[in-house]
PDB file of C-alpha atoms in Angstrom:
ATOM      1  CA  MET A   1       6.010  -1.583 -22.833  1.00 36.00           C
ATOM      2  CA  GLY A   2       9.726  -0.962 -23.372  1.00 38.00           C
ATOM      3  CA  GLN A   3      12.452  -1.105 -20.734  1.00 37.00           C
ATOM      4  CA  ASN A   4      10.165  -0.199 -17.824  1.00 37.00           C
ATOM      5  CA  ARG A   5      11.463  -1.685 -14.554  1.00 38.00           C
ATOM      6  CA  HIS A   6       9.014  -3.498 -12.308  1.00 38.00           C
ATOM      7  CA  THR A   7       9.026  -4.423  -8.645  1.00 37.00           C
ATOM      8  CA  LYS A   8       7.849  -6.973  -6.182  1.00 38.00           C
ATOM      9  CA  VAL A   9       7.480  -6.810  -2.406  1.00 39.00           C
ATOM     10  CA  VAL A  10      10.259  -9.034  -1.132  1.00 38.00           C
ATOM     11  CA  LYS A  11      11.058  -8.496   2.535  1.00 36.00           C
ATOM     12  CA  HIS A  12       9.819  -6.550   5.513  1.00 38.00           C
ATOM     13  CA  PHE A  13      12.501  -4.309   7.045  1.00 39.00           C
ATOM     14  CA  ASP A  14      12.253  -6.233  10.314  1.00 42.00           C
ATOM     15  CA  SER A  15      14.119  -8.994   8.473  1.00 46.00           C
ATOM     16  CA  CYS A  16      17.268  -6.830   8.422  1.00 47.00           C
ATOM     17  CA  SER A  17      19.458  -8.105  11.243  1.00 49.00           C
ATOM     18  CA  THR A  18      22.044  -5.303  11.196  1.00 51.00           C
ATOM     19  CA  LEU A  19      22.437  -1.776   9.904  1.00 53.00           C
ATOM     20  CA  GLN A  20      24.915  -3.114   7.319  1.00 54.00           C
ATOM     21  CA  ASP A  21      22.323  -5.657   6.189  1.00 54.00           C
ATOM     22  CA  PHE A  22      19.747  -2.890   5.828  1.00 51.00           C
ATOM     23  CA  ARG A  23      22.160  -0.703   3.825  1.00 54.00           C
ATOM     24  CA  ARG A  24      23.087  -3.614   1.550  1.00 54.00           C
ATOM     25  CA  LYS A  25      19.421  -4.376   0.862  1.00 50.00           C
ATOM     26  CA  ARG A  26      18.648  -0.681   0.370  1.00 50.00           C
ATOM     27  CA  GLU A  27      21.328  -0.484  -2.350  1.00 50.00           C
ATOM     28  CA  LEU A  28      19.566  -3.260  -4.272  1.00 48.00           C
ATOM     29  CA  GLY A  29      16.207  -1.528  -4.534  1.00 45.00           C
ATOM     30  CA  VAL A  30      13.866   1.252  -3.519  1.00 39.00           C
ATOM     31  CA  LEU A  31      12.270   1.878  -0.134  1.00 41.00           C
ATOM     32  CA  PHE A  32       8.488   2.187  -0.086  1.00 43.00           C
ATOM     33  CA  SER A  33       6.480   2.305   3.109  1.00 42.00           C
ATOM     34  CA  ARG A  34       7.652  -0.526   5.365  1.00 46.00           C
ATOM     35  CA  TYR A  35       8.340  -2.885   2.493  1.00 49.00           C
ATOM     36  CA  TYR A  36      11.403  -3.492   0.369  1.00 48.00           C
ATOM     37  CA  PHE A  37      11.148  -3.537  -3.402  1.00 50.00           C
ATOM     38  CA  VAL A  38      13.567  -4.996  -5.928  1.00 50.00           C
ATOM     39  CA  SER A  39      13.431  -5.066  -9.705  1.00 50.00           C
ATOM     40  CA  LEU A  40      11.252  -7.765 -11.216  1.00 52.00           C
ATOM     41  CA  PRO A  41       9.793  -7.914 -14.719  1.00 56.00           C
ATOM     42  CA  ASP A  42       6.052  -7.796 -15.346  1.00 78.00           C
ATOM     43  CA  MET A  43       4.873  -6.391 -12.016  1.00 85.00           C
ATOM     44  CA  LYS A  44       1.340  -4.981 -12.160  1.00 92.00           C
ATOM     45  CA  VAL A  45      -0.172  -2.793  -9.430  1.00 93.00           C
ATOM     46  CA  LEU A  46      -3.781  -1.615  -9.292  1.00 94.00           C
ATOM     47  CA  VAL A  47      -4.220   1.678  -7.401  1.00 93.00           C
ATOM     48  CA  ASP A  48      -7.514   3.284  -6.369  1.00 93.00           C
ATOM     49  CA  SER A  49      -7.976   6.564  -8.232  1.00 92.00           C
ATOM     50  CA  PHE A  50      -8.574   8.373  -4.931  1.00 90.00           C
ATOM     51  CA  VAL A  51      -5.118   7.530  -3.542  1.00 88.00           C
ATOM     52  CA  PRO A  52      -2.986  10.504  -4.579  1.00 86.00           C
ATOM     53  CA  TYR A  53       0.590  10.235  -5.874  1.00 86.00           C
ATOM     54  CA  VAL A  54       1.012   6.456  -5.494  1.00 85.00           C
ATOM     55  CA  ALA A  55       0.696   5.801  -9.213  1.00 85.00           C
ATOM     56  CA  GLU A  56       3.389   8.374  -9.965  1.00 86.00           C
ATOM     57  CA  VAL A  57       5.701   6.955  -7.295  1.00 84.00           C
ATOM     58  CA  LEU A  58       5.325   3.370  -8.501  1.00 84.00           C
ATOM     59  CA  ALA A  59       5.310   4.056 -12.259  1.00 83.00           C
ATOM     60  CA  PRO A  60       9.098   3.745 -12.714  1.00 81.00           C
ATOM     61  CA  TYR A  61       9.021   0.303 -11.084  1.00 80.00           C
ATOM     62  CA  ALA A  62       5.753  -1.316 -12.133  1.00 85.00           C
ATOM     63  CA  GLU A  63       2.916  -1.254 -14.601  1.00 88.00           C
ATOM     64  CA  VAL A  64       0.354   0.829 -12.713  1.00 90.00           C
ATOM     65  CA  VAL A  65      -3.368   0.647 -13.398  1.00 92.00           C
ATOM     66  CA  VAL A  66      -5.537   3.363 -11.826  1.00 93.00           C
ATOM     67  CA  ALA A  67      -9.215   2.551 -11.298  1.00 93.00           C
ATOM     68  CA  ASP A  68     -12.151   3.679  -9.192  1.00 93.00           C
ATOM     69  CA  GLY A  69     -12.113   1.373  -6.157  1.00 93.00           C
ATOM     70  CA  ARG A  70     -15.889   1.499  -5.783  1.00 93.00           C
ATOM     71  CA  TRP A  71     -16.414  -0.488  -8.955  1.00 94.00           C
ATOM     72  CA  LEU A  72     -13.621  -3.087  -8.961  1.00 95.00           C
ATOM     73  CA  THR A  73     -14.589  -6.529 -10.200  1.00 96.00           C
ATOM     74  CA  PRO A  74     -12.790  -9.886 -10.005  1.00 97.00           C
ATOM     75  CA  SER A  75     -11.749  -9.492 -13.654  1.00 96.00           C
ATOM     76  CA  ASP A  76     -10.119  -6.126 -12.817  1.00 95.00           C
ATOM     77  CA  VAL A  77      -7.819  -7.756 -10.264  1.00 96.00           C
ATOM     78  CA  ALA A  78      -7.284 -11.118 -11.960  1.00 96.00           C
ATOM     79  CA  ASP A  79      -3.724 -10.416 -13.151  1.00 95.00           C
ATOM     80  CA  ILE A  80      -2.387  -7.950 -10.554  1.00 95.00           C
ATOM     81  CA  HIS A  81       0.498  -8.486  -8.142  1.00 94.00           C
ATOM     82  CA  ALA A  82      -0.365  -5.671  -5.720  1.00 93.00           C
ATOM     83  CA  LEU A  83      -3.479  -3.707  -4.804  1.00 95.00           C
ATOM     84  CA  VAL A  84      -3.660  -0.274  -3.135  1.00 94.00           C
ATOM     85  CA  VAL A  85      -7.171   0.696  -2.002  1.00 95.00           C
ATOM     86  CA  ARG A  86      -9.230   2.884   0.325  1.00 93.00           C
ATOM     87  CA  THR A  87     -12.162   1.913   2.557  1.00 92.00           C
ATOM     88  CA  ARG A  88     -14.622   1.847  -0.313  1.00 92.00           C
ATOM     89  CA  THR A  89     -13.127  -1.383  -1.707  1.00 95.00           C
ATOM     90  CA  ARG A  90     -14.061  -4.578   0.139  1.00 96.00           C
ATOM     91  CA  CYS A  91     -11.051  -6.900  -0.232  1.00 97.00           C
ATOM     92  CA  ASP A  92     -12.306 -10.413   0.332  1.00 97.00           C
ATOM     93  CA  GLU A  93     -12.510 -13.768  -1.416  1.00 97.00           C
ATOM     94  CA  LYS A  94     -15.373 -12.555  -3.619  1.00 97.00           C
ATOM     95  CA  LEU A  95     -13.141  -9.861  -5.160  1.00 97.00           C
ATOM     96  CA  LEU A  96      -9.712 -11.481  -4.879  1.00 97.00           C
ATOM     97  CA  GLY A  97     -10.486 -15.178  -5.309  1.00 96.00           C
ATOM     98  CA  GLY A  98      -9.218 -15.280  -8.891  1.00 96.00           C
ATOM     99  CA  ALA A  99      -6.202 -13.005  -8.319  1.00 96.00           C
ATOM    100  CA  GLU A 100      -3.622 -15.817  -8.380  1.00 95.00           C
ATOM    101  CA  LYS A 101      -0.627 -13.459  -8.731  1.00 94.00           C
ATOM    102  CA  LEU A 102      -1.643 -11.201  -5.821  1.00 95.00           C
ATOM    103  CA  LYS A 103       1.104 -10.853  -3.180  1.00 93.00           C
ATOM    104  CA  PHE A 104       0.328  -7.531  -1.479  1.00 94.00           C
ATOM    105  CA  VAL A 105      -2.722  -5.482  -0.446  1.00 95.00           C
ATOM    106  CA  GLY A 106      -2.324  -2.046   1.094  1.00 93.00           C
ATOM    107  CA  THR A 107      -4.984   0.341   2.263  1.00 92.00           C
ATOM    108  CA  ALA A 108      -4.284   4.061   2.279  1.00 89.00           C
ATOM    109  CA  THR A 109      -6.448   4.418   5.380  1.00 86.00           C
ATOM    110  CA  ILE A 110      -6.006   3.826   9.092  1.00 83.00           C
ATOM    111  CA  GLY A 111      -9.005   1.502   9.216  1.00 85.00           C
ATOM    112  CA  TYR A 112      -8.963  -2.016   7.871  1.00 90.00           C
ATOM    113  CA  ASP A 113     -12.442  -3.424   8.463  1.00 92.00           C
ATOM    114  CA  HIS A 114     -12.871  -3.568   4.673  1.00 95.00           C
ATOM    115  CA  ILE A 115      -9.975  -6.033   4.416  1.00 96.00           C
ATOM    116  CA  ASP A 116     -10.534  -9.735   5.068  1.00 97.00           C
ATOM    117  CA  GLN A 117      -7.177 -10.274   6.786  1.00 96.00           C
ATOM    118  CA  PRO A 118      -7.695 -13.967   7.614  1.00 97.00           C
ATOM    119  CA  TYR A 119      -8.416 -14.632   3.929  1.00 97.00           C
ATOM    120  CA  LEU A 120      -5.283 -12.743   2.822  1.00 96.00           C
ATOM    121  CA  ALA A 121      -3.188 -14.581   5.399  1.00 96.00           C
ATOM    122  CA  SER A 122      -4.553 -17.935   4.244  1.00 97.00           C
ATOM    123  CA  ARG A 123      -3.295 -17.106   0.745  1.00 96.00           C
ATOM    124  CA  GLY A 124       0.066 -15.764   1.910  1.00 95.00           C
ATOM    125  CA  VAL A 125      -0.800 -12.235   0.756  1.00 95.00           C
ATOM    126  CA  SER A 126       0.956  -9.447   2.715  1.00 93.00           C
ATOM    127  CA  PHE A 127      -1.176  -6.613   4.063  1.00 93.00           C
ATOM    128  CA  THR A 128      -0.532  -3.195   5.564  1.00 91.00           C
ATOM    129  CA  SER A 129      -2.617  -0.181   6.497  1.00 89.00           C
ATOM    130  CA  ALA A 130      -1.621   3.458   6.856  1.00 84.00           C
ATOM    131  CA  ALA A 131      -1.958   3.484  10.639  1.00 79.00           C
ATOM    132  CA  GLY A 132      -0.780   6.794  12.049  1.00 77.00           C
ATOM    133  CA  CYS A 133      -0.860   8.569   8.694  1.00 75.00           C
ATOM    134  CA  ASN A 134      -3.085  11.330   9.982  1.00 74.00           C
ATOM    135  CA  SER A 135      -1.545  11.783  13.431  1.00 78.00           C
ATOM    136  CA  ARG A 136      -0.095  15.209  12.551  1.00 82.00           C
ATOM    137  CA  ALA A 137      -3.508  16.411  11.367  1.00 81.00           C
ATOM    138  CA  VAL A 138      -5.098  15.226  14.622  1.00 81.00           C
ATOM    139  CA  LEU A 139      -2.398  17.042  16.602  1.00 84.00           C
ATOM    140  CA  GLN A 140      -3.031  20.243  14.627  1.00 87.00           C
ATOM    141  CA  TRP A 141      -6.792  19.966  15.177  1.00 87.00           C
ATOM    142  CA  VAL A 142      -6.386  19.436  18.939  1.00 87.00           C
ATOM    143  CA  ALA A 143      -3.977  22.398  19.178  1.00 88.00           C
ATOM    144  CA  ALA A 144      -6.429  24.604  17.241  1.00 89.00           C
ATOM    145  CA  VAL A 145      -9.342  23.612  19.506  1.00 89.00           C
ATOM    146  CA  LEU A 146      -7.266  24.257  22.623  1.00 90.00           C
ATOM    147  CA  ALA A 147      -6.165  27.663  21.296  1.00 90.00           C
ATOM    148  CA  HIS A 148      -9.777  28.538  20.438  1.00 87.00           C
ATOM    149  CA  LEU A 149     -11.050  27.486  23.876  1.00 90.00           C
ATOM    150  CA  SER A 150      -8.222  29.342  25.591  1.00 89.00           C
ATOM    151  CA  ALA A 151      -8.998  32.550  23.671  1.00 88.00           C
ATOM    152  CA  LYS A 152     -12.740  32.187  24.261  1.00 86.00           C
ATOM    153  CA  GLN A 153     -12.498  31.438  27.973  1.00 86.00           C
ATOM    154  CA  GLY A 154      -9.652  33.831  28.672  1.00 71.00           C
TER     155      GLY A 154
END
C-alpha cells in the first residue's frame, strides 16, 4: 500500500477552547465536515458508491473502499474504522455488531432514521448527518415557485 497516509476522527471542533487552539489543531491535520482528522496508519473507510466525491477527498488520508450501500453485509464492515452511507443502508447492530474498529458513521443525508443512534452511542461510535446540506436548493426552489406564481398571477 506504500506511504499512503491515513486518518482517524479525533476531536469535534467544539473542543477547541480558543482561536489559537483551533489554529494549532488545524496545522496538525485536515478539516473535514465538523470533525478533525490527524494522520494515523491503517485507517479504512467504507463509502457508499452513491456518495459523490467523498472517496476522492479521503483517498490521500485513508484506505477507501467504495461499495453499494444497499448490499452491505457484516463481513463488508468488519474491519472498517469509518462508514459513510445514505438512507438505503440500515446502520444497526445487525450490520455493525462485528465492526470492532468502527469509530465513526456519517450519513450523506439530512435524515437519520436509518441509523440506530442509541446503539452507536452505546459503542462510543461518533455519528453525524448532513443536516442543512440542501438548504440552498430549497431556497432556490421556493424562489422559483414564487417567481412563477408572481408572473402567472400578475
